[in-house]
Amino acid sequence: MAYKHTATSDGVYEQLKEQILHLELPPGSTISEIDTAEKYNISRTPVRDAFKRLEREGLLEIRPHIGTFISLIDLNAVSDVLYTREVLEYAVLSDLSRMYDKSQDLRIRLLLQQQKTLLESDMGIQELSRAFIKLDNEFHSALFEAAGKKNITNFLSAINCQYERFRTFINYSGKDDIRKLYEAHIQIWEHVSNKDLDALKDCLNHHLYDGFSSSSDIVSKFPEYFKEIH
């Protein structure tokens, strides 16, 4: 019985986290234990456990006697994640470039082809954004795994929640921005395979920061989604 309870709590946690990260549950919106328990046809105890896990990850804000809210996106945390990713990804991809051989090429190019196929689909922008981010994560994870640094991917995933939501949000601005991400992925892999570390460093910097730097217009249209920058 305890195992069933744990699995139920894990399932609710995973589904809610997916909905929060991809903005199906938007920042600042309310969520309740009672409604969630009814939705999943379970008791409130596993829902409460799932809420506590999401609160620890900074995705829920539980205000006693007031309610529970999807947390606002923290741009300060996003900036910190970008800095961490810039340093770690360049180090890891530099190592990968030095050990590169053609046996690694097929998997990466298959992932790039999946991204291209997705961009050529007729999905709406919100669905496309969510789907592309999953493939984006797979691409970067595959690079880390090829370099023998899968544990670093796990570390980045653990601190990535605010950045994941931010990426989903800015990708809603249009298909051209998503296409730029895909084109950057092609360039990153070319620089790795050609062992061009200077070009790789410059490409990574633009890949990580351009969206953040140019996001002020779209962020200003939805200030209710974001914490104040300090």
PDB file of C-alpha atoms in Angstrom:
ATOM      1  CA  MET A   1       0.000   0.000   0.000  1.00  0.00           C
ATOM      2  CA  ALA A   2       2.861   2.394   0.835  1.00  0.00           C
ATOM      3  CA  TYR A   3       4.407   1.724  -2.584  1.00  0.00           C
ATOM      4  CA  LYS A   4       1.125   2.619  -4.303  1.00  0.00           C
ATOM      5  CA  HIS A   5       0.924   5.826  -2.325  1.00  0.00           C
ATOM      6  CA  THR A   6       4.482   6.810  -3.307  1.00  0.00           C
ATOM      7  CA  ALA A   7       3.834   6.070  -6.977  1.00  0.00           C
ATOM      8  CA  THR A   8       0.625   8.119  -6.912  1.00  0.00           C
ATOM      9  CA  SER A   9       2.416  11.066  -5.312  1.00  0.00           C
ATOM     10  CA  ASP A  10       5.250  10.795  -7.859  1.00  0.00           C
ATOM     11  CA  GLY A  11       2.785  10.685 -10.730  1.00  0.00           C
ATOM     12  CA  VAL A  12       0.963  13.824  -9.584  1.00  0.00           C
ATOM     13  CA  TYR A  13       4.285  15.574  -9.030  1.00  0.00           C
ATOM     14  CA  GLU A  14       5.588  14.713 -12.508  1.00  0.00           C
ATOM     15  CA  GLN A  15       2.407  15.778 -14.290  1.00  0.00           C
ATOM     16  CA  LEU A  16       2.077  19.045 -12.388  1.00  0.00           C
ATOM     17  CA  LYS A  17       5.745  19.854 -12.904  1.00  0.00           C
ATOM     18  CA  GLU A  18       5.409  19.271 -16.641  1.00  0.00           C
ATOM     19  CA  GLN A  19       2.384  21.575 -16.771  1.00  0.00           C
ATOM     20  CA  ILE A  20       4.150  24.285 -14.764  1.00  0.00           C
ATOM     21  CA  LEU A  21       7.413  24.142 -16.740  1.00  0.00           C
ATOM     22  CA  HIS A  22       5.568  24.428 -20.045  1.00  0.00           C
ATOM     23  CA  LEU A  23       3.206  27.151 -18.806  1.00  0.00           C
ATOM     24  CA  GLU A  24       0.045  25.100 -19.079  1.00  0.00           C
ATOM     25  CA  LEU A  25      -0.291  26.271 -15.470  1.00  0.00           C
ATOM     26  CA  PRO A  26       0.807  29.913 -15.853  1.00  0.00           C
ATOM     27  CA  PRO A  27       2.856  31.853 -13.290  1.00  0.00           C
ATOM     28  CA  GLY A  28       0.737  33.498 -10.617  1.00  0.00           C
ATOM     29  CA  SER A  29      -2.291  31.253 -11.133  1.00  0.00           C
ATOM     30  CA  THR A  30      -3.891  29.470  -8.192  1.00  0.00           C
ATOM     31  CA  ILE A  31      -3.968  25.739  -7.615  1.00  0.00           C
ATOM     32  CA  SER A  32      -5.666  23.830  -4.830  1.00  0.00           C
ATOM     33  CA  GLU A  33      -5.187  20.463  -3.160  1.00  0.00           C
ATOM     34  CA  ILE A  34      -8.924  19.765  -3.268  1.00  0.00           C
ATOM     35  CA  ASP A  35      -9.325  20.457  -7.004  1.00  0.00           C
ATOM     36  CA  THR A  36      -6.153  18.553  -7.855  1.00  0.00           C
ATOM     37  CA  ALA A  37      -7.216  15.552  -5.779  1.00  0.00           C
ATOM     38  CA  GLU A  38     -10.580  15.520  -7.532  1.00  0.00           C
ATOM     39  CA  LYS A  39      -8.936  15.829 -10.948  1.00  0.00           C
ATOM     40  CA  TYR A  40      -6.710  12.793 -10.354  1.00  0.00           C
ATOM     41  CA  ASN A  41      -9.350  10.927  -8.325  1.00  0.00           C
ATOM     42  CA  ILE A  42      -7.030  10.449  -5.351  1.00  0.00           C
ATOM     43  CA  SER A  43      -6.885  11.568  -1.730  1.00  0.00           C
ATOM     44  CA  ARG A  44      -5.369  14.892  -0.680  1.00  0.00           C
ATOM     45  CA  THR A  45      -2.341  13.294   1.029  1.00  0.00           C
ATOM     46  CA  PRO A  46      -0.352  12.413  -2.126  1.00  0.00           C
ATOM     47  CA  VAL A  47      -1.329  15.770  -3.622  1.00  0.00           C
ATOM     48  CA  ARG A  48       0.013  17.531  -0.531  1.00  0.00           C
ATOM     49  CA  ASP A  49       3.282  15.566  -0.861  1.00  0.00           C
ATOM     50  CA  ALA A  50       3.564  16.586  -4.518  1.00  0.00           C
ATOM     51  CA  PHE A  51       2.881  20.238  -3.648  1.00  0.00           C
ATOM     52  CA  LYS A  52       5.651  20.215  -1.042  1.00  0.00           C
ATOM     53  CA  ARG A  53       8.166  18.858  -3.560  1.00  0.00           C
ATOM     54  CA  LEU A  54       7.195  21.515  -6.084  1.00  0.00           C
ATOM     55  CA  GLU A  55       7.480  24.186  -3.404  1.00  0.00           C
ATOM     56  CA  ARG A  56      11.018  23.035  -2.574  1.00  0.00           C
ATOM     57  CA  GLU A  57      11.918  23.407  -6.254  1.00  0.00           C
ATOM     58  CA  GLY A  58      10.565  26.940  -6.318  1.00  0.00           C
ATOM     59  CA  LEU A  59       7.628  26.155  -8.595  1.00  0.00           C
ATOM     60  CA  LEU A  60       4.850  26.608  -6.044  1.00  0.00           C
ATOM     61  CA  GLU A  61       4.294  29.250  -3.394  1.00  0.00           C
ATOM     62  CA  ILE A  62       2.189  28.010  -0.495  1.00  0.00           C
ATOM     63  CA  ARG A  63       0.731  30.848   1.578  1.00  0.00           C
ATOM     64  CA  PRO A  64      -0.897  29.532   4.771  1.00  0.00           C
ATOM     65  CA  HIS A  65      -4.568  30.535   5.130  1.00  0.00           C
ATOM     66  CA  ILE A  66      -4.457  32.253   1.722  1.00  0.00           C
ATOM     67  CA  GLY A  67      -3.827  29.692  -0.972  1.00  0.00           C
ATOM     68  CA  THR A  68      -1.287  28.002  -3.221  1.00  0.00           C
ATOM     69  CA  PHE A  69       0.067  29.738  -6.316  1.00  0.00           C
ATOM     70  CA  ILE A  70       2.259  28.839  -9.262  1.00  0.00           C
ATOM     71  CA  SER A  71       5.426  30.797  -8.536  1.00  0.00           C
ATOM     72  CA  LEU A  72       6.438  33.748 -10.686  1.00  0.00           C
ATOM     73  CA  ILE A  73       9.413  33.341 -13.012  1.00  0.00           C
ATOM     74  CA  ASP A  74      12.571  34.595 -11.307  1.00  0.00           C
ATOM     75  CA  LEU A  75      14.768  36.366 -13.888  1.00  0.00           C
ATOM     76  CA  ASN A  76      17.623  36.630 -11.386  1.00  0.00           C
ATOM     77  CA  ALA A  77      17.635  32.828 -11.140  1.00  0.00           C
ATOM     78  CA  VAL A  78      17.458  32.573 -14.936  1.00  0.00           C
ATOM     79  CA  SER A  79      20.551  34.781 -15.222  1.00  0.00           C
ATOM     80  CA  ASP A  80      22.426  32.576 -12.739  1.00  0.00           C
ATOM     81  CA  VAL A  81      21.509  29.423 -14.665  1.00  0.00           C
ATOM     82  CA  LEU A  82      22.678  30.991 -17.927  1.00  0.00           C
ATOM     83  CA  TYR A  83      26.039  31.836 -16.370  1.00  0.00           C
ATOM     84  CA  THR A  84      26.401  28.309 -14.988  1.00  0.00           C
ATOM     85  CA  ARG A  85      25.458  26.745 -18.321  1.00  0.00           C
ATOM     86  CA  GLU A  86      27.862  28.970 -20.252  1.00  0.00           C
ATOM     87  CA  VAL A  87      30.819  27.925 -18.104  1.00  0.00           C
ATOM     88  CA  LEU A  88      29.948  24.228 -17.876  1.00  0.00           C
ATOM     89  CA  GLU A  89      28.828  23.700 -21.469  1.00  0.00           C
ATOM     90  CA  TYR A  90      31.916  25.302 -22.942  1.00  0.00           C
ATOM     91  CA  ALA A  91      34.150  23.143 -20.737  1.00  0.00           C
ATOM     92  CA  VAL A  92      32.252  19.955 -21.564  1.00  0.00           C
ATOM     93  CA  LEU A  93      31.991  20.638 -25.305  1.00  0.00           C
ATOM     94  CA  SER A  94      35.672  21.562 -25.446  1.00  0.00           C
ATOM     95  CA  ASP A  95      36.455  18.134 -24.011  1.00  0.00           C
ATOM     96  CA  LEU A  96      34.060  16.533 -26.467  1.00  0.00           C
ATOM     97  CA  SER A  97      35.721  18.320 -29.370  1.00  0.00           C
ATOM     98  CA  ARG A  98      39.116  16.944 -28.379  1.00  0.00           C
ATOM     99  CA  MET A  99      37.790  13.372 -28.217  1.00  0.00           C
ATOM    100  CA  TYR A 100      35.424  13.678 -31.191  1.00  0.00           C
ATOM    101  CA  ASP A 101      35.172  10.837 -33.690  1.00  0.00           C
ATOM    102  CA  LYS A 102      32.631  10.123 -36.424  1.00  0.00           C
ATOM    103  CA  SER A 103      30.923   7.384 -34.401  1.00  0.00           C
ATOM    104  CA  GLN A 104      29.238  10.153 -32.388  1.00  0.00           C
ATOM    105  CA  ASP A 105      27.955  11.933 -35.456  1.00  0.00           C
ATOM    106  CA  LEU A 106      24.917   9.811 -36.344  1.00  0.00           C
ATOM    107  CA  ARG A 107      23.041  10.253 -33.056  1.00  0.00           C
ATOM    108  CA  ILE A 108      23.529  14.017 -33.004  1.00  0.00           C
ATOM    109  CA  ARG A 109      22.457  14.434 -36.617  1.00  0.00           C
ATOM    110  CA  LEU A 110      19.350  12.328 -36.002  1.00  0.00           C
ATOM    111  CA  LEU A 111      18.400  14.668 -33.152  1.00  0.00           C
ATOM    112  CA  LEU A 112      18.973  17.668 -35.414  1.00  0.00           C
ATOM    113  CA  GLN A 113      16.792  16.075 -38.078  1.00  0.00           C
ATOM    114  CA  GLN A 114      13.995  15.608 -35.530  1.00  0.00           C
ATOM    115  CA  GLN A 115      14.209  19.321 -34.721  1.00  0.00           C
ATOM    116  CA  LYS A 116      14.043  20.210 -38.423  1.00  0.00           C
ATOM    117  CA  THR A 117      11.021  17.963 -38.949  1.00  0.00           C
ATOM    118  CA  LEU A 118       9.283  19.574 -35.987  1.00  0.00           C
ATOM    119  CA  LEU A 119       9.899  23.061 -37.387  1.00  0.00           C
ATOM    120  CA  GLU A 120       8.402  22.003 -40.714  1.00  0.00           C
ATOM    121  CA  SER A 121       5.209  20.794 -39.028  1.00  0.00           C
ATOM    122  CA  ASP A 122       2.014  22.844 -38.816  1.00  0.00           C
ATOM    123  CA  MET A 123       1.868  22.902 -35.006  1.00  0.00           C
ATOM    124  CA  GLY A 124       0.594  26.002 -33.257  1.00  0.00           C
ATOM    125  CA  ILE A 125       3.317  28.109 -31.663  1.00  0.00           C
ATOM    126  CA  GLN A 126       2.619  27.066 -28.078  1.00  0.00           C
ATOM    127  CA  GLU A 127       2.615  23.358 -28.860  1.00  0.00           C
ATOM    128  CA  LEU A 128       5.687  23.796 -31.065  1.00  0.00           C
ATOM    129  CA  SER A 129       7.543  25.656 -28.327  1.00  0.00           C
ATOM    130  CA  ARG A 130       6.897  22.927 -25.770  1.00  0.00           C
ATOM    131  CA  ALA A 131       7.840  20.151 -28.175  1.00  0.00           C
ATOM    132  CA  PHE A 132      10.998  21.905 -29.340  1.00  0.00           C
ATOM    133  CA  ILE A 133      12.263  22.491 -25.820  1.00  0.00           C
ATOM    134  CA  LYS A 134      12.078  18.737 -25.162  1.00  0.00           C
ATOM    135  CA  LEU A 135      14.178  18.077 -28.262  1.00  0.00           C
ATOM    136  CA  ASP A 136      16.494  20.940 -27.292  1.00  0.00           C
ATOM    137  CA  ASN A 137      17.087  19.292 -23.915  1.00  0.00           C
ATOM    138  CA  GLU A 138      17.712  15.930 -25.595  1.00  0.00           C
ATOM    139  CA  PHE A 139      20.292  17.528 -27.897  1.00  0.00           C
ATOM    140  CA  HIS A 140      22.283  19.130 -25.100  1.00  0.00           C
ATOM    141  CA  SER A 141      22.006  15.996 -22.950  1.00  0.00           C
ATOM    142  CA  ALA A 142      23.336  13.893 -25.827  1.00  0.00           C
ATOM    143  CA  LEU A 143      26.365  16.184 -26.138  1.00  0.00           C
ATOM    144  CA  PHE A 144      27.113  15.875 -22.427  1.00  0.00           C
ATOM    145  CA  GLU A 145      26.642  12.112 -22.535  1.00  0.00           C
ATOM    146  CA  ALA A 146      28.988  11.814 -25.535  1.00  0.00           C
ATOM    147  CA  ALA A 147      31.598  13.686 -23.486  1.00  0.00           C
ATOM    148  CA  GLY A 148      31.101  11.293 -20.557  1.00  0.00           C
ATOM    149  CA  LYS A 149      29.538  14.021 -18.393  1.00  0.00           C
ATOM    150  CA  LYS A 150      25.974  12.810 -17.968  1.00  0.00           C
ATOM    151  CA  ASN A 151      26.013  13.638 -14.232  1.00  0.00           C
ATOM    152  CA  ILE A 152      26.506  17.312 -15.096  1.00  0.00           C
ATOM    153  CA  THR A 153      23.315  17.145 -17.156  1.00  0.00           C
ATOM    154  CA  ASN A 154      21.513  15.852 -14.071  1.00  0.00           C
ATOM    155  CA  PHE A 155      22.916  18.748 -12.037  1.00  0.00           C
ATOM    156  CA  LEU A 156      21.777  21.322 -14.599  1.00  0.00           C
ATOM    157  CA  SER A 157      18.315  19.752 -14.745  1.00  0.00           C
ATOM    158  CA  ALA A 158      18.003  20.153 -10.984  1.00  0.00           C
ATOM    159  CA  ILE A 159      18.555  23.932 -11.159  1.00  0.00           C
ATOM    160  CA  ASN A 160      16.868  24.512 -14.501  1.00  0.00           C
ATOM    161  CA  CYS A 161      13.223  25.046 -13.533  1.00  0.00           C
ATOM    162  CA  GLN A 162      13.072  28.839 -13.831  1.00  0.00           C
ATOM    163  CA  TYR A 163      15.058  28.793 -17.077  1.00  0.00           C
ATOM    164  CA  GLU A 164      12.828  26.090 -18.572  1.00  0.00           C
ATOM    165  CA  ARG A 165       9.737  28.223 -18.017  1.00  0.00           C
ATOM    166  CA  PHE A 166      11.465  31.320 -19.338  1.00  0.00           C
ATOM    167  CA  ARG A 167      12.515  29.528 -22.542  1.00  0.00           C
ATOM    168  CA  THR A 168       8.986  28.301 -23.111  1.00  0.00           C
ATOM    169  CA  PHE A 169       7.678  31.830 -22.611  1.00  0.00           C
ATOM    170  CA  ILE A 170      10.043  33.631 -25.013  1.00  0.00           C
ATOM    171  CA  ASN A 171       9.597  30.940 -27.684  1.00  0.00           C
ATOM    172  CA  TYR A 172       5.937  31.919 -27.829  1.00  0.00           C
ATOM    173  CA  SER A 173       7.036  35.081 -29.632  1.00  0.00           C
ATOM    174  CA  GLY A 174       7.321  33.236 -32.937  1.00  0.00           C
ATOM    175  CA  LYS A 175       8.667  30.398 -35.034  1.00  0.00           C
ATOM    176  CA  ASP A 176      11.665  32.433 -36.226  1.00  0.00           C
ATOM    177  CA  ASP A 177      13.150  32.434 -32.725  1.00  0.00           C
ATOM    178  CA  ILE A 178      12.799  28.653 -32.490  1.00  0.00           C
ATOM    179  CA  ARG A 179      14.402  28.279 -35.914  1.00  0.00           C
ATOM    180  CA  LYS A 180      17.384  30.323 -34.689  1.00  0.00           C
ATOM    181  CA  LEU A 181      17.836  27.832 -31.840  1.00  0.00           C
ATOM    182  CA  TYR A 182      17.848  24.960 -34.321  1.00  0.00           C
ATOM    183  CA  GLU A 183      20.387  26.730 -36.547  1.00  0.00           C
ATOM    184  CA  ALA A 184      22.579  27.393 -33.519  1.00  0.00           C
ATOM    185  CA  HIS A 185      22.495  23.675 -32.674  1.00  0.00           C
ATOM    186  CA  ILE A 186      23.800  22.899 -36.173  1.00  0.00           C
ATOM    187  CA  GLN A 187      26.614  25.418 -35.716  1.00  0.00           C
ATOM    188  CA  ILE A 188      27.511  24.103 -32.261  1.00  0.00           C
ATOM    189  CA  TRP A 189      27.900  20.581 -33.608  1.00  0.00           C
ATOM    190  CA  GLU A 190      29.945  21.798 -36.576  1.00  0.00           C
ATOM    191  CA  HIS A 191      32.319  23.670 -34.269  1.00  0.00           C
ATOM    192  CA  VAL A 192      32.659  20.627 -32.002  1.00  0.00           C
ATOM    193  CA  SER A 193      33.358  18.262 -34.902  1.00  0.00           C
ATOM    194  CA  ASN A 194      35.784  20.750 -36.511  1.00  0.00           C
ATOM    195  CA  LYS A 195      37.520  21.327 -33.159  1.00  0.00           C
ATOM    196  CA  ASP A 196      37.081  25.085 -33.553  1.00  0.00           C
ATOM    197  CA  LEU A 197      36.966  26.125 -29.902  1.00  0.00           C
ATOM    198  CA  ASP A 198      36.989  29.898 -30.467  1.00  0.00           C
ATOM    199  CA  ALA A 199      33.965  29.691 -32.749  1.00  0.00           C
ATOM    200  CA  LEU A 200      32.316  27.273 -30.313  1.00  0.00           C
ATOM    201  CA  LYS A 201      32.713  29.705 -27.416  1.00  0.00           C
ATOM    202  CA  ASP A 202      31.226  32.588 -29.393  1.00  0.00           C
ATOM    203  CA  CYS A 203      28.358  30.443 -30.704  1.00  0.00           C
ATOM    204  CA  LEU A 204      27.469  29.155 -27.240  1.00  0.00           C
ATOM    205  CA  ASN A 205      27.466  32.660 -25.824  1.00  0.00           C
ATOM    206  CA  HIS A 206      24.994  33.853 -28.454  1.00  0.00           C
ATOM    207  CA  HIS A 207      22.913  30.675 -28.189  1.00  0.00           C
ATOM    208  CA  LEU A 208      22.466  31.083 -24.451  1.00  0.00           C
ATOM    209  CA  TYR A 209      22.187  34.861 -24.072  1.00  0.00           C
ATOM    210  CA  ASP A 210      20.581  36.284 -27.221  1.00  0.00           C
ATOM    211  CA  GLY A 211      17.066  35.241 -26.234  1.00  0.00           C
ATOM    212  CA  PHE A 212      17.518  36.570 -22.713  1.00  0.00           C
ATOM    213  CA  SER A 213      18.960  39.874 -23.939  1.00  0.00           C
ATOM    214  CA  SER A 214      16.183  40.469 -26.463  1.00  0.00           C
ATOM    215  CA  SER A 215      13.300  39.400 -24.229  1.00  0.00           C
ATOM    216  CA  SER A 216      12.528  42.764 -22.636  1.00  0.00           C
ATOM    217  CA  ASP A 217       9.640  43.571 -25.009  1.00  0.00           C
ATOM    218  CA  ILE A 218       7.744  40.336 -24.497  1.00  0.00           C
ATOM    219  CA  VAL A 219       8.494  40.304 -20.756  1.00  0.00           C
ATOM    220  CA  SER A 220       7.117  43.843 -20.442  1.00  0.00           C
ATOM    221  CA  LYS A 221       3.819  42.678 -21.990  1.00  0.00           C
ATOM    222  CA  PHE A 222       3.332  40.074 -19.253  1.00  0.00           C
ATOM    223  CA  PRO A 223       4.784  41.624 -16.066  1.00  0.00           C
ATOM    224  CA  GLU A 224       2.367  39.564 -13.958  1.00  0.00           C
ATOM    225  CA  TYR A 225       4.390  36.432 -14.836  1.00  0.00           C
ATOM    226  CA  PHE A 226       7.680  37.677 -13.361  1.00  0.00           C
ATOM    227  CA  LYS A 227       9.216  38.549 -10.028  1.00  0.00           C
ATOM    228  CA  GLU A 228      10.683  42.001  -9.742  1.00  0.00           C
ATOM    229  CA  ILE A 229      14.341  42.162 -10.773  1.00  0.00           C
ATOM    230  CA  HIS A 230      16.664  43.261  -8.003  1.00  0.00           C
TER     231      HIS A 230
END
